[in-house]
Amino acid sequence: MEDKLTTIALLPYSKAEILRELMEAEGIECYLENINLIQGAVASGVKVRIAESKVKKALPILNRMLGKVEVIARQYENSILTPIDFSEFSMKAAIAAFEIAHKLSSKLVLYHVIPQPEYYTLPYTDFISYDSGLFVQSESREKESQEKYKVFLNELVAEIGQEKWKDIEMEFIMRMGREEDDILTYTEEHPPRLIVMASKGRHTIHDDLMGTLTADIIARAKVPVLTIPEKMKRFRFDSLKKVVYATNFDEKDFVAVDKLMSLLRPFQTKVYCLHVGQSDEVTWDLAKLEGMREVLKRRHMHTDLECVYLQGKDLLQKLETYIKKHEIDILSLTTHKRNMITRIFNPSIAKEMLFHTEIPLLVFHA
């Protein structure tokens, strides 16, 4: 019986060649497909194919090369997490988080971190120096936070409405520590479907967005993060109609779009997969965009989906113009596109344009 070939990896050309050498060194015959002899590789990647009977022997080699270890992935909990600092900005985020949780029938988790007092040690000794008053200060901070939470919660319920508030499960968590580390640790232990954050809080000390807590969470969280801009008025998710996903033709885009569609399922939305071409290879970009459209249409047959190509050197200007012209409600992208996200959050550009603070930003982790 003929031993059929199967694809075990889709890699850049250079990595595919390395993998082939490793496989053949172990006596596994390996074939590469999708090789463009002129360019040396193709954007979609090179297929590494082997006989089906060799897959079991080949997988450990593949995992060693990619630096992978076998882990049991944690399942998302059906919850929406919102870090709050009791500011008016986090109130906007909490309202948005409630509306999403209500629409998705998820639990709402309000999370507050009390700044931890600093303890000092003398160099090269085990001696710890601290002020005993810090314990009193800690208790005082905790009591103050509890009082602020009561006020915050009353305002939130008043905004939402008493009857609607009773429709979902809610949990409030208050811990003492460092905001970024505590929030990330919690999401590792209890991965929510989504983190909803204000893009600027009361304790912000940096002017540029990449210096804020929100940007740090975006960069490190392994779950989707939705930011609610400081300058945006209350956003009614019942009126959510148009979402842009900015693509750079990475294979992880398909995973991100699948997650996006899952979150948007209860909403009647149109999704635009948009690419801003900055090279002269327009024909090639259009071909890749059409291929992406065909795949997404098969996966999401009942979604109103459109793929859009824009050409221009100024990524921000092109996105801003498109968002305003078409009245886009949310901009979405993936963190692995360092070139894209770095340019969007470049401090000098952000201060000049500030367009990304006008609509929510939904970010996925590759």
CSV table of C-alpha atoms in Angstrom, one decimal:
chain,number,residue,atom,x,y,z
A,1,MET,CA,0.0,0.0,0.0
A,2,GLU,CA,1.3,3.5,-0.9
A,3,ASP,CA,2.4,5.5,2.1
A,4,LYS,CA,0.7,8.9,1.6
A,5,LEU,CA,2.5,12.2,2.3
A,6,THR,CA,1.3,14.6,5.0
A,7,THR,CA,2.3,18.1,5.9
A,8,ILE,CA,3.8,18.5,9.3
A,9,ALA,CA,4.9,22.1,9.2
A,10,LEU,CA,4.5,25.4,7.3
A,11,LEU,CA,7.8,27.3,7.7
A,12,PRO,CA,9.9,30.0,6.2
A,13,TYR,CA,12.2,28.6,3.5
A,14,SER,CA,15.4,28.7,5.7
A,15,LYS,CA,13.7,26.9,8.6
A,16,ALA,CA,12.2,24.4,6.3
A,17,GLU,CA,15.6,23.5,4.9
A,18,ILE,CA,17.0,23.1,8.4
A,19,LEU,CA,14.1,20.8,9.4
A,20,ARG,CA,14.6,18.7,6.2
A,21,GLU,CA,18.3,18.2,7.2
A,22,LEU,CA,17.4,17.2,10.7
A,23,MET,CA,14.7,14.8,9.4
A,24,GLU,CA,17.0,13.1,6.8
A,25,ALA,CA,19.8,12.8,9.4
A,26,GLU,CA,17.3,10.5,11.3
A,27,GLY,CA,16.4,8.6,8.2
A,28,ILE,CA,13.1,10.3,7.5
A,29,GLU,CA,12.7,11.3,3.9
A,30,CYS,CA,11.4,14.8,3.6
A,31,TYR,CA,9.9,16.9,0.8
A,32,LEU,CA,9.5,20.7,0.5
A,33,GLU,CA,6.6,22.2,-1.4
A,34,ASN,CA,5.7,25.8,-2.3
A,35,ILE,CA,9.2,26.8,-3.0
A,36,ASN,CA,9.5,29.9,-5.2
A,37,LEU,CA,12.9,29.4,-7.0
A,38,ILE,CA,13.2,33.1,-7.8
A,39,GLN,CA,12.5,34.6,-4.4
A,40,GLY,CA,13.7,31.6,-2.3
A,41,ALA,CA,10.4,31.5,-0.3
A,42,VAL,CA,6.8,32.5,-0.4
A,43,ALA,CA,4.8,34.5,2.0
A,44,SER,CA,2.5,31.6,2.8
A,45,GLY,CA,5.4,29.5,3.8
A,46,VAL,CA,7.1,26.3,2.6
A,47,LYS,CA,5.2,23.0,3.3
A,48,VAL,CA,7.4,20.3,4.9
A,49,ARG,CA,5.9,16.9,4.0
A,50,ILE,CA,6.8,13.4,5.1
A,51,ALA,CA,5.3,9.9,4.9
A,52,GLU,CA,2.3,9.4,7.2
A,53,SER,CA,4.0,6.3,8.8
A,54,LYS,CA,6.9,8.6,9.9
A,55,VAL,CA,4.9,11.2,11.7
A,56,LYS,CA,5.3,9.7,15.2
A,57,LYS,CA,9.1,9.6,14.8
A,58,ALA,CA,9.2,13.1,13.2
A,59,LEU,CA,7.2,15.1,15.8
A,60,PRO,CA,9.9,15.1,18.6
A,61,ILE,CA,12.4,16.4,16.0
A,62,LEU,CA,10.0,19.1,14.9
A,63,ASN,CA,9.3,20.1,18.5
A,64,ARG,CA,13.0,20.3,19.5
A,65,MET,CA,13.7,22.5,16.5
A,66,LEU,CA,10.9,24.9,17.3
A,67,GLY,CA,11.7,24.9,21.0
A,68,LYS,CA,8.3,23.5,21.9
A,69,VAL,CA,7.4,21.5,24.9
A,70,GLU,CA,4.2,19.5,25.4
A,71,VAL,CA,1.9,21.5,27.7
A,72,ILE,CA,-1.7,21.3,28.6
A,73,ALA,CA,-3.4,24.5,27.5
A,74,ARG,CA,-5.7,26.1,30.0
A,75,GLN,CA,-9.2,26.6,28.8
A,76,TYR,CA,-10.7,30.1,28.7
A,77,GLU,CA,-13.1,30.7,31.6
A,78,ASN,CA,-16.4,32.3,30.6
A,79,SER,CA,-15.5,35.7,32.2
A,80,ILE,CA,-14.7,39.2,31.2
A,81,LEU,CA,-11.9,40.8,33.3
A,82,THR,CA,-11.7,44.6,34.0
A,83,PRO,CA,-8.9,46.1,36.0
A,84,ILE,CA,-10.2,49.2,37.7
A,85,ASP,CA,-8.6,52.1,39.6
A,86,PHE,CA,-11.9,53.8,40.5
A,87,SER,CA,-11.2,56.6,38.0
A,88,GLU,CA,-13.8,57.9,35.5
A,89,PHE,CA,-11.7,56.2,32.8
A,90,SER,CA,-12.0,52.8,34.4
A,91,MET,CA,-15.7,53.5,34.9
A,92,LYS,CA,-16.0,53.7,31.1
A,93,ALA,CA,-14.1,50.4,30.8
A,94,ALA,CA,-16.3,48.7,33.4
A,95,ILE,CA,-19.5,49.8,31.6
A,96,ALA,CA,-18.2,48.4,28.3
A,97,ALA,CA,-17.1,45.2,30.0
A,98,PHE,CA,-20.6,44.8,31.6
A,99,GLU,CA,-22.3,45.2,28.2
A,100,ILE,CA,-20.0,42.6,26.6
A,101,ALA,CA,-20.4,40.2,29.5
A,102,HIS,CA,-24.2,40.7,29.3
A,103,LYS,CA,-24.2,40.0,25.6
A,104,LEU,CA,-21.9,36.9,25.9
A,105,SER,CA,-23.6,35.6,29.1
A,106,SER,CA,-20.2,35.8,30.8
A,107,LYS,CA,-19.2,36.6,34.4
A,108,LEU,CA,-17.9,40.1,35.0
A,109,VAL,CA,-14.7,40.3,37.2
A,110,LEU,CA,-13.7,43.7,38.5
A,111,TYR,CA,-10.0,43.6,39.6
A,112,HIS,CA,-8.3,46.2,41.7
A,113,VAL,CA,-4.7,46.2,42.9
A,114,ILE,CA,-3.7,48.2,45.9
A,115,PRO,CA,-0.1,49.5,45.6
A,116,GLN,CA,2.2,47.5,48.0
A,117,PRO,CA,4.4,49.4,50.5
A,118,GLU,CA,8.1,49.2,49.7
A,119,TYR,CA,10.5,47.2,52.0
A,120,TYR,CA,14.2,47.9,51.9
A,121,THR,CA,17.2,45.6,52.6
A,122,LEU,CA,20.8,46.5,53.3
A,123,PRO,CA,23.2,45.2,50.6
A,124,TYR,CA,24.9,41.8,51.2
A,125,THR,CA,22.9,41.2,54.4
A,126,ASP,CA,19.8,39.4,55.5
A,127,PHE,CA,18.7,42.4,57.4
A,128,ILE,CA,15.3,43.9,56.4
A,129,SER,CA,14.6,47.5,57.3
A,130,TYR,CA,11.0,48.6,57.3
A,131,ASP,CA,8.8,51.1,59.1
A,132,SER,CA,6.2,49.4,61.3
A,133,GLY,CA,3.9,52.1,60.2
A,134,LEU,CA,3.8,50.5,56.8
A,135,PHE,CA,1.5,47.8,58.1
A,136,VAL,CA,-0.9,50.5,59.4
A,137,GLN,CA,-0.6,52.2,56.0
A,138,SER,CA,-1.4,48.9,54.2
A,139,GLU,CA,-4.6,48.5,56.3
A,140,SER,CA,-5.5,52.1,55.7
A,141,ARG,CA,-5.1,51.6,51.9
A,142,GLU,CA,-7.2,48.5,51.9
A,143,LYS,CA,-10.0,50.2,53.9
A,144,GLU,CA,-9.8,53.2,51.6
A,145,SER,CA,-10.1,51.0,48.5
A,146,GLN,CA,-13.1,49.1,49.9
A,147,GLU,CA,-14.8,52.5,50.5
A,148,LYS,CA,-14.0,53.6,47.0
A,149,TYR,CA,-15.2,50.3,45.6
A,150,LYS,CA,-18.6,50.8,47.2
A,151,VAL,CA,-19.0,54.3,45.6
A,152,PHE,CA,-17.7,53.0,42.3
A,153,LEU,CA,-20.1,50.0,42.3
A,154,ASN,CA,-23.1,52.2,43.2
A,155,GLU,CA,-22.2,54.5,40.3
A,156,LEU,CA,-21.8,51.5,37.9
A,157,VAL,CA,-25.1,50.0,38.9
A,158,ALA,CA,-26.8,53.4,38.4
A,159,GLU,CA,-25.3,53.6,34.9
A,160,ILE,CA,-26.3,50.1,34.0
A,161,GLY,CA,-29.7,49.9,35.6
A,162,GLN,CA,-30.7,47.8,38.6
A,163,GLU,CA,-32.7,45.2,36.7
A,164,LYS,CA,-30.1,44.7,33.9
A,165,TRP,CA,-27.3,44.4,36.6
A,166,LYS,CA,-29.0,41.4,38.1
A,167,ASP,CA,-28.8,39.5,34.8
A,168,ILE,CA,-25.1,38.5,35.1
A,169,GLU,CA,-22.7,37.0,37.7
A,170,MET,CA,-20.2,39.5,39.1
A,171,GLU,CA,-17.0,39.1,41.2
A,172,PHE,CA,-14.8,41.8,42.8
A,173,ILE,CA,-11.2,41.0,43.5
A,174,MET,CA,-8.9,43.3,45.5
A,175,ARG,CA,-5.2,42.4,46.1
A,176,MET,CA,-2.1,44.2,47.3
A,177,GLY,CA,0.8,44.1,44.9
A,178,ARG,CA,2.0,45.4,41.6
A,179,GLU,CA,-0.7,46.1,39.0
A,180,GLU,CA,0.9,44.6,35.9
A,181,ASP,CA,2.3,41.5,37.6
A,182,ASP,CA,-0.9,40.7,39.6
A,183,ILE,CA,-3.2,41.1,36.6
A,184,LEU,CA,-1.0,38.9,34.4
A,185,THR,CA,-0.7,36.3,37.1
A,186,TYR,CA,-4.5,36.2,37.5
A,187,THR,CA,-5.0,35.8,33.8
A,188,GLU,CA,-2.6,32.9,33.7
A,189,GLU,CA,-4.5,31.1,36.5
A,190,HIS,CA,-8.0,32.1,35.3
A,191,PRO,CA,-7.8,33.0,31.6
A,192,PRO,CA,-10.8,35.2,30.8
A,193,ARG,CA,-12.4,35.4,27.4
A,194,LEU,CA,-11.4,39.1,27.2
A,195,ILE,CA,-9.6,41.8,29.2
A,196,VAL,CA,-11.3,45.2,29.0
A,197,MET,CA,-9.2,48.2,30.1
A,198,ALA,CA,-9.2,52.0,29.9
A,199,SER,CA,-6.3,53.2,27.8
A,200,LYS,CA,-5.4,55.9,30.4
A,201,GLY,CA,-5.9,55.8,34.2
A,202,ARG,CA,-5.5,58.1,37.1
A,203,HIS,CA,-1.9,57.0,37.9
A,204,THR,CA,-0.6,57.4,34.3
A,205,ILE,CA,2.8,59.2,34.4
A,206,HIS,CA,3.9,58.7,30.8
A,207,ASP,CA,2.6,60.7,27.8
A,208,ASP,CA,2.9,58.0,25.3
A,209,LEU,CA,0.6,54.9,25.2
A,210,MET,CA,3.5,52.4,25.3
A,211,GLY,CA,4.4,53.6,28.8
A,212,THR,CA,1.0,52.8,30.3
A,213,LEU,CA,-0.2,49.8,32.2
A,214,THR,CA,-2.6,49.1,29.4
A,215,ALA,CA,0.1,48.8,26.8
A,216,ASP,CA,2.2,46.5,29.1
A,217,ILE,CA,-0.8,44.2,29.5
A,218,ILE,CA,-1.4,44.3,25.7
A,219,ALA,CA,2.2,43.3,25.1
A,220,ARG,CA,2.3,40.4,27.7
A,221,ALA,CA,-1.2,39.0,28.1
A,222,LYS,CA,-2.1,35.8,26.4
A,223,VAL,CA,-5.8,36.6,26.1
A,224,PRO,CA,-7.5,39.2,23.9
A,225,VAL,CA,-7.4,42.8,25.3
A,226,LEU,CA,-9.9,45.5,24.4
A,227,THR,CA,-9.0,49.1,25.2
A,228,ILE,CA,-11.5,51.8,25.8
A,229,PRO,CA,-10.1,55.2,24.9
A,230,GLU,CA,-10.0,58.0,27.4
A,231,LYS,CA,-11.7,60.5,25.1
A,232,MET,CA,-14.4,58.2,23.9
A,233,LYS,CA,-17.9,58.7,25.1
A,234,ARG,CA,-19.9,55.8,26.4
A,235,PHE,CA,-19.9,53.1,23.7
A,236,ARG,CA,-23.2,51.1,23.2
A,237,PHE,CA,-22.2,47.6,22.0
A,238,ASP,CA,-25.7,47.1,20.8
A,239,SER,CA,-24.8,49.6,18.1
A,240,LEU,CA,-21.6,47.8,17.2
A,241,LYS,CA,-21.7,47.5,13.4
A,242,LYS,CA,-18.2,47.6,11.8
A,243,VAL,CA,-14.9,46.1,12.9
A,244,VAL,CA,-11.6,46.3,11.1
A,245,TYR,CA,-8.9,43.6,11.5
A,246,ALA,CA,-5.5,44.9,10.3
A,247,THR,CA,-3.7,42.0,8.6
A,248,ASN,CA,-0.1,41.6,7.6
A,249,PHE,CA,-0.7,38.2,5.9
A,250,ASP,CA,0.7,36.1,8.8
A,251,GLU,CA,-0.6,32.6,9.2
A,252,LYS,CA,-1.6,33.5,12.8
A,253,ASP,CA,-4.1,36.0,11.4
A,254,PHE,CA,-6.5,33.2,10.8
A,255,VAL,CA,-6.4,32.1,14.4
A,256,ALA,CA,-6.9,35.8,15.5
A,257,VAL,CA,-9.8,36.2,13.1
A,258,ASP,CA,-11.4,33.0,14.4
A,259,LYS,CA,-11.2,34.4,18.0
A,260,LEU,CA,-12.6,37.7,16.7
A,261,MET,CA,-15.5,36.0,15.1
A,262,SER,CA,-16.2,34.1,18.3
A,263,LEU,CA,-16.4,37.3,20.4
A,264,LEU,CA,-18.5,39.1,17.7
A,265,ARG,CA,-21.0,36.2,17.2
A,266,PRO,CA,-23.8,37.8,19.3
A,267,PHE,CA,-23.4,41.1,17.5
A,268,GLN,CA,-24.6,41.9,14.0
A,269,THR,CA,-21.3,43.2,12.7
A,270,LYS,CA,-19.5,43.5,9.4
A,271,VAL,CA,-15.8,42.6,9.5
A,272,TYR,CA,-13.2,44.2,7.3
A,273,CYS,CA,-9.8,42.4,6.9
A,274,LEU,CA,-7.6,45.3,5.8
A,275,HIS,CA,-4.0,45.4,4.6
A,276,VAL,CA,-2.0,48.6,4.0
A,277,GLY,CA,0.5,47.8,1.3
A,278,GLN,CA,3.8,49.8,1.6
A,279,SER,CA,5.8,48.1,-1.2
A,280,ASP,CA,5.4,48.1,-4.9
A,281,GLU,CA,4.3,44.5,-5.0
A,282,VAL,CA,0.6,45.4,-5.4
A,283,THR,CA,-0.3,42.4,-7.6
A,284,TRP,CA,1.3,39.9,-5.1
A,285,ASP,CA,-0.4,41.6,-2.1
A,286,LEU,CA,-3.8,41.5,-3.8
A,287,ALA,CA,-3.3,37.8,-4.6
A,288,LYS,CA,-2.6,37.1,-0.9
A,289,LEU,CA,-5.6,39.1,0.2
A,290,GLU,CA,-7.8,37.2,-2.2
A,291,GLY,CA,-6.5,33.9,-0.9
A,292,MET,CA,-7.2,35.1,2.7
A,293,ARG,CA,-10.7,36.1,1.7
A,294,GLU,CA,-11.5,32.7,0.2
A,295,VAL,CA,-10.2,30.9,3.3
A,296,LEU,CA,-12.2,33.2,5.7
A,297,LYS,CA,-15.3,32.9,3.6
A,298,ARG,CA,-15.2,29.1,3.9
A,299,ARG,CA,-14.6,29.3,7.7
A,300,HIS,CA,-17.2,32.0,8.4
A,301,MET,CA,-19.9,31.6,5.8
A,302,HIS,CA,-22.6,33.5,7.8
A,303,THR,CA,-20.4,36.5,8.6
A,304,ASP,CA,-20.5,39.7,6.5
A,305,LEU,CA,-16.9,39.8,5.6
A,306,GLU,CA,-14.9,42.1,3.2
A,307,CYS,CA,-11.2,42.2,2.5
A,308,VAL,CA,-9.8,45.6,1.7
A,309,TYR,CA,-6.4,46.7,0.2
A,310,LEU,CA,-5.0,50.2,0.8
A,311,GLN,CA,-1.7,51.4,-0.7
A,312,GLY,CA,0.5,54.0,1.0
A,313,LYS,CA,3.7,54.6,3.0
A,314,ASP,CA,1.9,56.2,6.0
A,315,LEU,CA,0.2,53.4,7.8
A,316,LEU,CA,-1.4,55.6,10.4
A,317,GLN,CA,-2.8,58.1,8.0
A,318,LYS,CA,-4.3,55.3,5.8
A,319,LEU,CA,-6.0,53.6,8.8
A,320,GLU,CA,-7.2,56.8,10.2
A,321,THR,CA,-8.8,58.0,7.0
A,322,TYR,CA,-10.5,54.6,6.4
A,323,ILE,CA,-11.8,54.4,10.0
A,324,LYS,CA,-13.3,57.8,9.8
A,325,LYS,CA,-14.7,57.5,6.3
A,326,HIS,CA,-16.4,54.2,7.0
A,327,GLU,CA,-17.4,54.9,10.6
A,328,ILE,CA,-15.5,51.9,12.0
A,329,ASP,CA,-16.4,51.0,15.6
A,330,ILE,CA,-13.4,48.8,16.6
A,331,LEU,CA,-9.8,48.4,15.2
A,332,SER,CA,-8.3,45.0,15.8
A,333,LEU,CA,-4.8,43.5,15.3
A,334,THR,CA,-2.3,41.0,16.6
A,335,THR,CA,0.7,41.7,18.8
A,336,HIS,CA,3.1,39.6,16.9
A,337,LYS,CA,3.2,42.2,14.1
A,338,ARG,CA,5.9,44.2,15.8
A,339,ASN,CA,6.4,46.5,12.8
A,340,MET,CA,2.7,47.4,12.8
A,341,ILE,CA,2.0,47.8,16.5
A,342,THR,CA,5.3,49.7,17.1
A,343,ARG,CA,4.4,52.2,14.4
A,344,ILE,CA,0.9,52.7,15.7
A,345,PHE,CA,2.2,53.4,19.2
A,346,ASN,CA,5.2,55.3,18.2
A,347,PRO,CA,5.2,58.2,20.7
A,348,SER,CA,5.8,61.0,18.2
A,349,ILE,CA,3.1,59.7,15.8
A,350,ALA,CA,0.7,59.1,18.7
A,351,LYS,CA,1.0,62.6,19.9
A,352,GLU,CA,0.4,64.0,16.4
A,353,MET,CA,-2.4,61.7,15.3
A,354,LEU,CA,-4.1,60.4,18.4
A,355,PHE,CA,-6.6,58.6,16.1
A,356,HIS,CA,-6.3,55.4,18.0
A,357,THR,CA,-7.7,56.9,21.1
A,358,GLU,CA,-11.0,57.6,19.4
A,359,ILE,CA,-12.3,54.1,19.0
A,360,PRO,CA,-11.7,50.9,21.0
A,361,LEU,CA,-8.7,48.8,20.1
A,362,LEU,CA,-9.0,45.0,20.3
A,363,VAL,CA,-5.6,43.2,20.4
A,364,PHE,CA,-4.9,39.5,20.1
A,365,HIS,CA,-1.8,37.7,21.3
A,366,ALA,CA,-0.2,35.5,18.6
